[in-house]
JSON list of C-alpha atoms in Angstrom, two decimals:
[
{"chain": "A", "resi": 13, "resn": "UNK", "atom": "CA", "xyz": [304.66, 235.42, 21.06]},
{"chain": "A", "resi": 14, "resn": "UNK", "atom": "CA", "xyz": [306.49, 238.53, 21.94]},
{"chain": "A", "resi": 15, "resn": "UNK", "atom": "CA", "xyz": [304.13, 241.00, 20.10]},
{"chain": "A", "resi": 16, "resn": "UNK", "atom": "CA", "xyz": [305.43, 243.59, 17.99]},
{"chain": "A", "resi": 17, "resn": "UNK", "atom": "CA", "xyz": [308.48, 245.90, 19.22]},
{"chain": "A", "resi": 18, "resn": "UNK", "atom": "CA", "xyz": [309.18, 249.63, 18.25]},
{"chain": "A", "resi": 19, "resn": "UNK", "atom": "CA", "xyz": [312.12, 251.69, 19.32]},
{"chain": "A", "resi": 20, "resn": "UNK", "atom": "CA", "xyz": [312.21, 253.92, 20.85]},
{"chain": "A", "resi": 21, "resn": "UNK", "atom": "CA", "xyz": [309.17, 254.87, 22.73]},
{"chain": "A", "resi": 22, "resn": "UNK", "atom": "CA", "xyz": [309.72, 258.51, 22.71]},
{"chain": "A", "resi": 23, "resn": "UNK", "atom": "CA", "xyz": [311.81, 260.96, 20.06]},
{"chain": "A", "resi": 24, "resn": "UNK", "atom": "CA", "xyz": [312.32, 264.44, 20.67]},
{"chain": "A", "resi": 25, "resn": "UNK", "atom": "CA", "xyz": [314.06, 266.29, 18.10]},
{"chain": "A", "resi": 26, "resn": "UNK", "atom": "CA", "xyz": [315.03, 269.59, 16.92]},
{"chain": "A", "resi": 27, "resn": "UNK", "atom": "CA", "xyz": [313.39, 270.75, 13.34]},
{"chain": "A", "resi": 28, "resn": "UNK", "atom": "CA", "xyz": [315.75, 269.64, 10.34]},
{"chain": "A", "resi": 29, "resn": "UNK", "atom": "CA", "xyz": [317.16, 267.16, 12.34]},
{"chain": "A", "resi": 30, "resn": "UNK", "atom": "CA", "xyz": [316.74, 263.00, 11.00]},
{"chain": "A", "resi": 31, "resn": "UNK", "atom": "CA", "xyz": [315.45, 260.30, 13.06]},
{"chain": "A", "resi": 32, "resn": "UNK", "atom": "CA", "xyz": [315.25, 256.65, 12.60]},
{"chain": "A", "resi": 33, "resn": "UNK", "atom": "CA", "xyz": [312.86, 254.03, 14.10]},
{"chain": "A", "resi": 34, "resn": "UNK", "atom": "CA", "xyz": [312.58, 250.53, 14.41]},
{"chain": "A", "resi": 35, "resn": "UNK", "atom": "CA", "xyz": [310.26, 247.54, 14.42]},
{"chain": "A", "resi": 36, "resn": "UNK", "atom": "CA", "xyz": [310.32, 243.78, 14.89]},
{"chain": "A", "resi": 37, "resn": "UNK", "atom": "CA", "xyz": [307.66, 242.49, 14.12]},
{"chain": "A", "resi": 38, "resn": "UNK", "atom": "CA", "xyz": [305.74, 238.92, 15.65]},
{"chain": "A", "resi": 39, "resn": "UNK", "atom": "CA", "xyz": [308.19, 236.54, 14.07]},
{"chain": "A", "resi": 40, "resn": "UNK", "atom": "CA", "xyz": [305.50, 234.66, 12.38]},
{"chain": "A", "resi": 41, "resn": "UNK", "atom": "CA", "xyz": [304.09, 237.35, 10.64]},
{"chain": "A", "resi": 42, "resn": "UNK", "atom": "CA", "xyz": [305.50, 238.17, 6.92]},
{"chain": "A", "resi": 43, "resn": "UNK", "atom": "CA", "xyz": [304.32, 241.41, 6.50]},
{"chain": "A", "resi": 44, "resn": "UNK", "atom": "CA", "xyz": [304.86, 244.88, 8.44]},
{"chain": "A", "resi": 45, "resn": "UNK", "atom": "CA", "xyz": [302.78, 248.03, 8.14]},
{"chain": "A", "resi": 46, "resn": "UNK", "atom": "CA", "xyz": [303.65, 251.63, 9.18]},
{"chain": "A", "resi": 47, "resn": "UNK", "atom": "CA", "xyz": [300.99, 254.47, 10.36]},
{"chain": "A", "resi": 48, "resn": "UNK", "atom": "CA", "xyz": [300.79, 257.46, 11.52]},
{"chain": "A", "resi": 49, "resn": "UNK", "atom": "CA", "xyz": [298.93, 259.03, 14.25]},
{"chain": "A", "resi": 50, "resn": "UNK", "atom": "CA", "xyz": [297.53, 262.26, 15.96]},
{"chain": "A", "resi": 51, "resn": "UNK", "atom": "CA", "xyz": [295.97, 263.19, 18.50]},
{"chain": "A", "resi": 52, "resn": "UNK", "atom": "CA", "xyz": [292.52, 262.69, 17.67]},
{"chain": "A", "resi": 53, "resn": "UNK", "atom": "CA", "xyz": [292.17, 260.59, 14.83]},
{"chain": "A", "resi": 54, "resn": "UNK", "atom": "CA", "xyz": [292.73, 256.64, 13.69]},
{"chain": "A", "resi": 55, "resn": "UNK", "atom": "CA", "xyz": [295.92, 255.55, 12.62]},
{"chain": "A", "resi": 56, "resn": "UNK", "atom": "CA", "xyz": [297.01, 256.80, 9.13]},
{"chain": "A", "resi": 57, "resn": "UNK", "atom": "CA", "xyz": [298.61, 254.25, 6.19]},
{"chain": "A", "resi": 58, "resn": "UNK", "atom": "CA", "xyz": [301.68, 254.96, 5.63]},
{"chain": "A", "resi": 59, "resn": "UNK", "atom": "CA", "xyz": [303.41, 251.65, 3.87]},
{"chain": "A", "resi": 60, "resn": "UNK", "atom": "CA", "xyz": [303.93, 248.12, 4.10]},
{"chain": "A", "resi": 61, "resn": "UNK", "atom": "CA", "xyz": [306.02, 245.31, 3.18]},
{"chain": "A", "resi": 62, "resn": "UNK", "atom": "CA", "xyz": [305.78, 241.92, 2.23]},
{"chain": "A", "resi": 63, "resn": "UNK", "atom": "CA", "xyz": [308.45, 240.13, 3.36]},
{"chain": "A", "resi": 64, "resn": "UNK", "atom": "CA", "xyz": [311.75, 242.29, 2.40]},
{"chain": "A", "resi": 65, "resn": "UNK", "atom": "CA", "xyz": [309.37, 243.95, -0.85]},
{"chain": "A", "resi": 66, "resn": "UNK", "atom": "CA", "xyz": [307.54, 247.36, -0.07]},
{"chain": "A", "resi": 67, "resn": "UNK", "atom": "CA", "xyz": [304.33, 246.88, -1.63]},
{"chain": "A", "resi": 68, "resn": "UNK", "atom": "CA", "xyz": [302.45, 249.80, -1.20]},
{"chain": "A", "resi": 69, "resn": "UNK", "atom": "CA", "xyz": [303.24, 253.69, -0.10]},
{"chain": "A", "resi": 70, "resn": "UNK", "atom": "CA", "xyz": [300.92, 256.06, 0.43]},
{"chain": "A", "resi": 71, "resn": "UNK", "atom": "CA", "xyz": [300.41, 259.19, -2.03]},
{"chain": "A", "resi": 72, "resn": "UNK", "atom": "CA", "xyz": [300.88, 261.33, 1.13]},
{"chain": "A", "resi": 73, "resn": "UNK", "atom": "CA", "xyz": [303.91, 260.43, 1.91]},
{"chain": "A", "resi": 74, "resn": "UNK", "atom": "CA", "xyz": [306.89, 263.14, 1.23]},
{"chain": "A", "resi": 75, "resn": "UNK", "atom": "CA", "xyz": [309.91, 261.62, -0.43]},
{"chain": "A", "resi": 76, "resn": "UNK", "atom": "CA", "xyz": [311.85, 262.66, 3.43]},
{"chain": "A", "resi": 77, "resn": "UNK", "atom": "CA", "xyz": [310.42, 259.09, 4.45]},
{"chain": "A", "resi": 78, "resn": "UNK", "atom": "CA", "xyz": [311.73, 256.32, 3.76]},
{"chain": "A", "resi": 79, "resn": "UNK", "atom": "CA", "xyz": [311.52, 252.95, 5.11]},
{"chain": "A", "resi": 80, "resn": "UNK", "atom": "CA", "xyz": [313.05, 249.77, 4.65]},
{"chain": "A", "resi": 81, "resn": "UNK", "atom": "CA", "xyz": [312.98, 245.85, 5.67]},
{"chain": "A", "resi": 82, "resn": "UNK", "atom": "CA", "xyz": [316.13, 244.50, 4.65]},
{"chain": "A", "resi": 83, "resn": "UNK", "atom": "CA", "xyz": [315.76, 240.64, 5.59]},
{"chain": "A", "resi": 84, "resn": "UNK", "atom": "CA", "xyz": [312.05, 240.44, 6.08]},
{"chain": "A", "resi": 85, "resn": "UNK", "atom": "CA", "xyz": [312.23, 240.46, 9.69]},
{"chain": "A", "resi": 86, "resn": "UNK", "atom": "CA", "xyz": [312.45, 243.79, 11.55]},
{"chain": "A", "resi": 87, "resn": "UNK", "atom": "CA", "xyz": [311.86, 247.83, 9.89]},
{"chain": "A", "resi": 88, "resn": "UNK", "atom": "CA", "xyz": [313.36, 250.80, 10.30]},
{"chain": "A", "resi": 89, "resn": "UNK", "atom": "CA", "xyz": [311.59, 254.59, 9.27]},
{"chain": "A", "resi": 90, "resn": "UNK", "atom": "CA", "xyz": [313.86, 257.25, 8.69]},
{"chain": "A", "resi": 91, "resn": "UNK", "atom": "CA", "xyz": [312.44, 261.07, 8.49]},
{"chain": "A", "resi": 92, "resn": "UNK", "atom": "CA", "xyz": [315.04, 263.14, 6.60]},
{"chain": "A", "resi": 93, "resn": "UNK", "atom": "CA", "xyz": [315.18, 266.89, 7.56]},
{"chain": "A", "resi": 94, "resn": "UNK", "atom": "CA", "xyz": [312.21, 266.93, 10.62]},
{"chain": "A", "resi": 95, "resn": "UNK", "atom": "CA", "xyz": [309.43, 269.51, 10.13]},
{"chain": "A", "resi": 96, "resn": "UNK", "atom": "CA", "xyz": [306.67, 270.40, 13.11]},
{"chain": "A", "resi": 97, "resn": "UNK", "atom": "CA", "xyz": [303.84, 268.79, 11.30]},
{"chain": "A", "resi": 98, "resn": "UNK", "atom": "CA", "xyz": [306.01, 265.42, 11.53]},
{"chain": "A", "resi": 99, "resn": "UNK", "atom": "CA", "xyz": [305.75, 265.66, 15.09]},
{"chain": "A", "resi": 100, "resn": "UNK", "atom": "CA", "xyz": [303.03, 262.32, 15.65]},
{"chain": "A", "resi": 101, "resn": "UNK", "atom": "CA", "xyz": [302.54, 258.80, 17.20]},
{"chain": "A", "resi": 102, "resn": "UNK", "atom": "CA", "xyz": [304.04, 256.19, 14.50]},
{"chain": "A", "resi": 103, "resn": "UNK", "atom": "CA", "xyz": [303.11, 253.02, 14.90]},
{"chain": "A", "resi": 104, "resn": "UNK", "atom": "CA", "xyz": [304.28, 249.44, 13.40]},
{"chain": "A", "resi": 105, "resn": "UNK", "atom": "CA", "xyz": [301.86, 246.46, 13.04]},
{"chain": "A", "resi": 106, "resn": "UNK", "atom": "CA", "xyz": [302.72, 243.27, 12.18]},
{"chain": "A", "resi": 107, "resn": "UNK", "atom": "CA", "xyz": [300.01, 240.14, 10.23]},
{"chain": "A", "resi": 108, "resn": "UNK", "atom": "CA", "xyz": [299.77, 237.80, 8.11]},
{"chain": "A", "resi": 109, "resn": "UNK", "atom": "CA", "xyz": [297.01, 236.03, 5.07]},
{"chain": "A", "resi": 110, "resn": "UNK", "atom": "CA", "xyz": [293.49, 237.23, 6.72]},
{"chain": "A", "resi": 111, "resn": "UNK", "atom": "CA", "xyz": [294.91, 237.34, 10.20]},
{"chain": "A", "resi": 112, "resn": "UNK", "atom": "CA", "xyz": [294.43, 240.36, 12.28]},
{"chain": "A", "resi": 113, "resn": "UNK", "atom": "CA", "xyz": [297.16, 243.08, 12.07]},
{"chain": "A", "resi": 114, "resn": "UNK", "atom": "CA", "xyz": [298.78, 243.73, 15.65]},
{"chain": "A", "resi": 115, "resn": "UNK", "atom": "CA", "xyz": [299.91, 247.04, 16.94]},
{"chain": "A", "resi": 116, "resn": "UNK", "atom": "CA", "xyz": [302.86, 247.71, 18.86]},
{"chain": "A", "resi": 117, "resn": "UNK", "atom": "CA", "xyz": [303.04, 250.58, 21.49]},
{"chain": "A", "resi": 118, "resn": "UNK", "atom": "CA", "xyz": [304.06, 252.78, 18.80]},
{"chain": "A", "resi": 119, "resn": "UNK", "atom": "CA", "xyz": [307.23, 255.70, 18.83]},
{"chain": "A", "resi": 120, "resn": "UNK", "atom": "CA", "xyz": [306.19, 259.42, 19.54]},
{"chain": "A", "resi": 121, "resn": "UNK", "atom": "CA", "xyz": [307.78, 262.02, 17.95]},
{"chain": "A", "resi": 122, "resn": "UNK", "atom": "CA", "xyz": [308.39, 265.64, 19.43]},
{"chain": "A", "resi": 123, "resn": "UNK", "atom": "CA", "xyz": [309.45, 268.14, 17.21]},
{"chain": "A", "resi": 124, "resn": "UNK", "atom": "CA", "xyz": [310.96, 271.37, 18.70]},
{"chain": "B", "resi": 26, "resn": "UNK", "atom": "CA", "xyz": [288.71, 257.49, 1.09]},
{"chain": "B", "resi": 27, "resn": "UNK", "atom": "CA", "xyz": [288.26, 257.34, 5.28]},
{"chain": "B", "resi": 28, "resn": "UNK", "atom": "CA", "xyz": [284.69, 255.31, 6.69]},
{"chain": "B", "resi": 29, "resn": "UNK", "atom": "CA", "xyz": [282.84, 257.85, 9.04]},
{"chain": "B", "resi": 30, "resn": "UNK", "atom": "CA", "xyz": [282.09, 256.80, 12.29]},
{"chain": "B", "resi": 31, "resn": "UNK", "atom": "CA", "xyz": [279.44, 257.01, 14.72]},
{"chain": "B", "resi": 32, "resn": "UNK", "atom": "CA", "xyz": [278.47, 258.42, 16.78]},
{"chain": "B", "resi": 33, "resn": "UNK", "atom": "CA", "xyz": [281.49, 260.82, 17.74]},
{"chain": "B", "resi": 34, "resn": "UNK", "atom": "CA", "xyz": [281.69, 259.89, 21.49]},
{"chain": "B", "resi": 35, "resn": "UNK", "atom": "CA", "xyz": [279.15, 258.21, 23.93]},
{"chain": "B", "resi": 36, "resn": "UNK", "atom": "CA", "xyz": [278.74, 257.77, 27.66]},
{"chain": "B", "resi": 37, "resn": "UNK", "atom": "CA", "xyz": [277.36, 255.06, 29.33]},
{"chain": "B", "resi": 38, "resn": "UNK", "atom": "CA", "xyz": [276.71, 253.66, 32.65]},
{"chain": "B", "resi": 39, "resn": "UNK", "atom": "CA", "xyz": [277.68, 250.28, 33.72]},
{"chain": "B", "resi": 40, "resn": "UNK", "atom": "CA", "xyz": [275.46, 247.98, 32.33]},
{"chain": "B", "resi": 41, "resn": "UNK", "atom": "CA", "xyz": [273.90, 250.08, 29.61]},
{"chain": "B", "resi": 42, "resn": "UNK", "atom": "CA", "xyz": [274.06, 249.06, 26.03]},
{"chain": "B", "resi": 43, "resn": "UNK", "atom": "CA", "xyz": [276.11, 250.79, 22.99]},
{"chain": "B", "resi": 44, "resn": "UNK", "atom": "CA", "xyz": [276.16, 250.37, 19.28]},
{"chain": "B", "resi": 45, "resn": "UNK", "atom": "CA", "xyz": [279.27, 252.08, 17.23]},
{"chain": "B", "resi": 46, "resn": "UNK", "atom": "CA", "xyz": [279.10, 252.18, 13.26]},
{"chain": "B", "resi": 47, "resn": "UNK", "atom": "CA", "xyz": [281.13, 252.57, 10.30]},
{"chain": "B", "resi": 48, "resn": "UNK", "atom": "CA", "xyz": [280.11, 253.29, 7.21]},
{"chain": "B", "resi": 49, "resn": "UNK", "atom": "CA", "xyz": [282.62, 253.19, 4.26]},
{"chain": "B", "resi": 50, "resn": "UNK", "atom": "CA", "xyz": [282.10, 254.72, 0.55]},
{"chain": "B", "resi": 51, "resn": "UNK", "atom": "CA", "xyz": [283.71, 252.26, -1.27]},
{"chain": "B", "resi": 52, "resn": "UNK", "atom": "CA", "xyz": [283.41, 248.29, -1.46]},
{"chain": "B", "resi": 53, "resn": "UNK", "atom": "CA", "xyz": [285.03, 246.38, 1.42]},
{"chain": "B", "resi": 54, "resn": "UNK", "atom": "CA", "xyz": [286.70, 243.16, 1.35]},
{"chain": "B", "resi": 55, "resn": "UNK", "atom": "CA", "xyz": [286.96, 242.80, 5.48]},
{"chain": "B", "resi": 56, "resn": "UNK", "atom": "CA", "xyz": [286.33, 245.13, 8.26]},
{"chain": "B", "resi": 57, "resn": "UNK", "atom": "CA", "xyz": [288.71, 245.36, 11.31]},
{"chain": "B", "resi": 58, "resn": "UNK", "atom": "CA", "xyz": [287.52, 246.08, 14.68]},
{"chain": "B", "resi": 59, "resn": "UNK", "atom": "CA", "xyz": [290.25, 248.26, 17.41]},
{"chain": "B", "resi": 60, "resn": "UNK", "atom": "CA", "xyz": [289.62, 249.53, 21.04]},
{"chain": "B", "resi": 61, "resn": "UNK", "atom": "CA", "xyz": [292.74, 251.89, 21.99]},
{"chain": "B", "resi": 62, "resn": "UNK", "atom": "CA", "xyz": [293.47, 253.28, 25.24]},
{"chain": "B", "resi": 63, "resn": "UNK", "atom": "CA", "xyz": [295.13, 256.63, 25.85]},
{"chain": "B", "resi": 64, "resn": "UNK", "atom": "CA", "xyz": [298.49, 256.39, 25.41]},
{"chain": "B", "resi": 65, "resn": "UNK", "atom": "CA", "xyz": [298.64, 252.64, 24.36]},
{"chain": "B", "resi": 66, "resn": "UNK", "atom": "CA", "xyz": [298.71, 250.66, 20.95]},
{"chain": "B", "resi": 67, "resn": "UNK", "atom": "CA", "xyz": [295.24, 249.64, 19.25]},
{"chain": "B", "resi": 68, "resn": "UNK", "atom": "CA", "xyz": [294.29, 246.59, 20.68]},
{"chain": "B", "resi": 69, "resn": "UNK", "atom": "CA", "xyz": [292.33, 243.95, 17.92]},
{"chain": "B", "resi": 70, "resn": "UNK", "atom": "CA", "xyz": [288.62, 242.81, 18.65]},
{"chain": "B", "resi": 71, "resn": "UNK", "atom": "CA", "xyz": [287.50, 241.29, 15.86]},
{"chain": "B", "resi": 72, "resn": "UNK", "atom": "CA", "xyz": [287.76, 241.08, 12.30]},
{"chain": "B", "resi": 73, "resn": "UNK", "atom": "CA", "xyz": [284.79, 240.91, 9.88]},
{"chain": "B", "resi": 74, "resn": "UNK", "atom": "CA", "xyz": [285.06, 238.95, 5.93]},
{"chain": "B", "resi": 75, "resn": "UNK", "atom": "CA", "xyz": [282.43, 239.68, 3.71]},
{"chain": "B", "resi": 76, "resn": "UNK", "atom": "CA", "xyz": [279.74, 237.25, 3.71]},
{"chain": "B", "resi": 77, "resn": "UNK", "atom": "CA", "xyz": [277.66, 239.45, 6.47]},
{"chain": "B", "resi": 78, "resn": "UNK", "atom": "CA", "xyz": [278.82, 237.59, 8.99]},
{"chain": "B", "resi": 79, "resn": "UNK", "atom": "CA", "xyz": [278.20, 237.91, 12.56]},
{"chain": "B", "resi": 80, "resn": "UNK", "atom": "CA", "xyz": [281.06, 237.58, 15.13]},
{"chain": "B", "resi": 81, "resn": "UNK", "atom": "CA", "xyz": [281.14, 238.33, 18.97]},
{"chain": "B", "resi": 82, "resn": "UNK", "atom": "CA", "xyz": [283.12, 237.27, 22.17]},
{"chain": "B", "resi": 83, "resn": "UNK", "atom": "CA", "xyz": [281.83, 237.92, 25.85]},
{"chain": "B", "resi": 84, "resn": "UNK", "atom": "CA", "xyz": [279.54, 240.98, 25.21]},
{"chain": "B", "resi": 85, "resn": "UNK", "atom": "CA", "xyz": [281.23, 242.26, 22.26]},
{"chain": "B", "resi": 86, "resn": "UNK", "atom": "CA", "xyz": [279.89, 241.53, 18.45]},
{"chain": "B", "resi": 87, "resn": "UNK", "atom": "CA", "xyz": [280.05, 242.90, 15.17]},
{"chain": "B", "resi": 88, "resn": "UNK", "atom": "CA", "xyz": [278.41, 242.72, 12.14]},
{"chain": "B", "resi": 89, "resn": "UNK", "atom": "CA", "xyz": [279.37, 243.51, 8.64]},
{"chain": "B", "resi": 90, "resn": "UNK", "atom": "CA", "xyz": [276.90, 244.25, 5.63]},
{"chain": "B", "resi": 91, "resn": "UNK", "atom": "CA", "xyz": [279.12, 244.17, 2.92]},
{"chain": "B", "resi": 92, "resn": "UNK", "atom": "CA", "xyz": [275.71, 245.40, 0.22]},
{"chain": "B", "resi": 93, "resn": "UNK", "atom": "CA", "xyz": [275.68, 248.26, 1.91]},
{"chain": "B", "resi": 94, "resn": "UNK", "atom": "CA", "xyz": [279.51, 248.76, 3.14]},
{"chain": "B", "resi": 95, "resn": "UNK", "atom": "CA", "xyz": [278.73, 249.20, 6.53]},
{"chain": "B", "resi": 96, "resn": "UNK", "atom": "CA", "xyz": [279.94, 247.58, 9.81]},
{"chain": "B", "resi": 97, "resn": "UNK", "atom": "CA", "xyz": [278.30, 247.89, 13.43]},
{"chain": "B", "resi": 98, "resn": "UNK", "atom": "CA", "xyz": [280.06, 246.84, 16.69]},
{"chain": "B", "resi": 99, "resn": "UNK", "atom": "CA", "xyz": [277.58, 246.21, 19.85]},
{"chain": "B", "resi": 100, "resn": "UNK", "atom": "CA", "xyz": [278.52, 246.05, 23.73]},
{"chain": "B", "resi": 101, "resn": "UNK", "atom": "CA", "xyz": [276.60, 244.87, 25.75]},
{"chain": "B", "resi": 102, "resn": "UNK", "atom": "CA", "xyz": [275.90, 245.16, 29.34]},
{"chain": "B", "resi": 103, "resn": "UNK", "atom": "CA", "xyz": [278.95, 247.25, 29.52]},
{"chain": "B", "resi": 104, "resn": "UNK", "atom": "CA", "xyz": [281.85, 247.52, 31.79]},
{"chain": "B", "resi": 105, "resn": "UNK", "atom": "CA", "xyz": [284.25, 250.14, 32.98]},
{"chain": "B", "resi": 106, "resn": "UNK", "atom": "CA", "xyz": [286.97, 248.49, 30.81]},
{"chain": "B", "resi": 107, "resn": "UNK", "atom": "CA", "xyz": [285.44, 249.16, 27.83]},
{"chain": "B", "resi": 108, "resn": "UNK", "atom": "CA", "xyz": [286.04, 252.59, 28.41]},
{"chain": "B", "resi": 109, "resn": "UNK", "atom": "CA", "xyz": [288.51, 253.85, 25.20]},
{"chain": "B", "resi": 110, "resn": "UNK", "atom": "CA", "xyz": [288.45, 254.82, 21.63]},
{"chain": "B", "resi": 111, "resn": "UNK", "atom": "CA", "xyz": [287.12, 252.09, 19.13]},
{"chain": "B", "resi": 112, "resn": "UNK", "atom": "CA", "xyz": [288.48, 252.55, 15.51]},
{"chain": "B", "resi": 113, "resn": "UNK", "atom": "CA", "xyz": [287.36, 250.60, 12.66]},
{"chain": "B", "resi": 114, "resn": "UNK", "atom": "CA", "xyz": [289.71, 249.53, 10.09]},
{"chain": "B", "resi": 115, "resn": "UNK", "atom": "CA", "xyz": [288.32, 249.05, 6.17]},
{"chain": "B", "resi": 116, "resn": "UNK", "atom": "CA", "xyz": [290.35, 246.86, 3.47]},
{"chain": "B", "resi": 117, "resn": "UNK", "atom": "CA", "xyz": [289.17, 247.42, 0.07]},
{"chain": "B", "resi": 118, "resn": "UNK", "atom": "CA", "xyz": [291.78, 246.60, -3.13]},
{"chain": "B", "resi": 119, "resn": "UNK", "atom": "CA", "xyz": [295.48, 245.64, -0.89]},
{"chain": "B", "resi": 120, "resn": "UNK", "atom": "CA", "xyz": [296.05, 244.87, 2.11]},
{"chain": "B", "resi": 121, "resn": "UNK", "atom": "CA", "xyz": [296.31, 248.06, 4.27]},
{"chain": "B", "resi": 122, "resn": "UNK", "atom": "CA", "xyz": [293.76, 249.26, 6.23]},
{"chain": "B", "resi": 123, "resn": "UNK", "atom": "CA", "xyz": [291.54, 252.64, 6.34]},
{"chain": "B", "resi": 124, "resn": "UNK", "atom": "CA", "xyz": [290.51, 253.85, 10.14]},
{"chain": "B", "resi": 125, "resn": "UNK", "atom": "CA", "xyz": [287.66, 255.94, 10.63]},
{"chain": "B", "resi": 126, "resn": "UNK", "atom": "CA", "xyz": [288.02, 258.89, 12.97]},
{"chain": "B", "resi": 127, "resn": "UNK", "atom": "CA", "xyz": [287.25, 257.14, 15.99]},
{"chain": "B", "resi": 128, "resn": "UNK", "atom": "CA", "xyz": [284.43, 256.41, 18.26]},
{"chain": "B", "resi": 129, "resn": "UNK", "atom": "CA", "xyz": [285.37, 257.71, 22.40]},
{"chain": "B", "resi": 130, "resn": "UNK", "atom": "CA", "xyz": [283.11, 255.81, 24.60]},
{"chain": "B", "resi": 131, "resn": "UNK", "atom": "CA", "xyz": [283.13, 256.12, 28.47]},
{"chain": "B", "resi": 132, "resn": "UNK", "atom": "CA", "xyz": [281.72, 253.96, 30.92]},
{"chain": "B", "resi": 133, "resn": "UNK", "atom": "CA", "xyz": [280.66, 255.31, 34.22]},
{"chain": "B", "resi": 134, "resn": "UNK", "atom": "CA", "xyz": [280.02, 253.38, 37.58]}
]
């Protein structure tokens, strides 16, 4: 058991600009959730997949994110055209039936 | 809708006692337990099902009263590891998870 994997660990970009991140998750685990976070609160929903199907987005989320898992294993996030409030910890987490979801170290995101 | 935490933060000595709770608005399937250090991932404790269970490792338990949608995590006889930010984690309808604000507890020696 690896644990879960995100890449990379730190992003700094210029506004407008789009990034990309990834995920692999524990291999085990079938599906793969993506948050948000900032300095100061809990980790915010942001989707998650079952296997290869996205099964739930949140309301909050602009149409400039988009994520995807195209085999079921591993996830990329891509933020189209970067604004300052995107700027953020995003982490991945990985579980599976009523087992516990597990975090990895998460990407952070600096936007200039 | 978020579960409010508390208290806000806490300070303890070693050895002292705390109790953290969440309290949700909604009805709860499970309630997930997180201690996160600064600068690292969420790390899991424990998980909670309905059913008012009672779980605990070491010096660490939880309870979970699902009537009245409200979890409480207890440490005892705390150490200086335990020092970090505690999150819990709701699931009502899905599968994804609501965290509360956060809970910043520091142990002294």
């Amino acid at each position: 058991d690896t644990g879960v994997s995100q890449d990379p660990r730190h992003k700094i970009t210029k506004r407008g600009q789009n990034v990309t991140f990834r995920c692999d998750p524990i291999s085990e685990h079938n599906r793969l959730y993506w948050y948000r976070q900032t300095l100061g609160q809990g980790p915010e929903f942001l989707t998650y997949f079952q296997n290869e199907a996205q099964l739930e987005k949140s309301r909050l989320l602009s149409d400039r994110f988009s994520a995807e898992r195209p085999k079921g294993s591993f996830s990329t996030l891509e933020i189209q055209r970067t604004e300052q409030g995107d700027s953020a910890m995003y982490l991945c987490a990985s579980g599976s039936g009523n087992q516990p979801q597990h975090f990895g170290d998460g990407t952070r995101l600096s936007i200039l | 809708q978020q579960p409010v935490q508390s208290p806000q933060a806490v300070i303890l000595r070693e050895g002292e006692d705390a109790v953290i709770n969440c309290s949700s608005s909604k009805a709860l399937y499970s309630v997930h337990w997180y201690r996160q250090k600064h600068g690292e991932a969420p790390i899991f404790l424990m998980i909670l099902l309905k059913g008012g269970e009672q779980k605990g490792h070491d010096k660490i338990s939880a309870s979970f009263n699902e009537k009245k949608q409200q979890s409480s995590l207890y440490l005892t006889a705390s150490q200086l590891s335990y020092s970090g930010t505690y999150f819990c984690g709701t699931e009502g309808d899905g599968n994804k998870l609501v965290f509360g604000a956060g809970t910043i507890l520091r142990v002294k020696s």
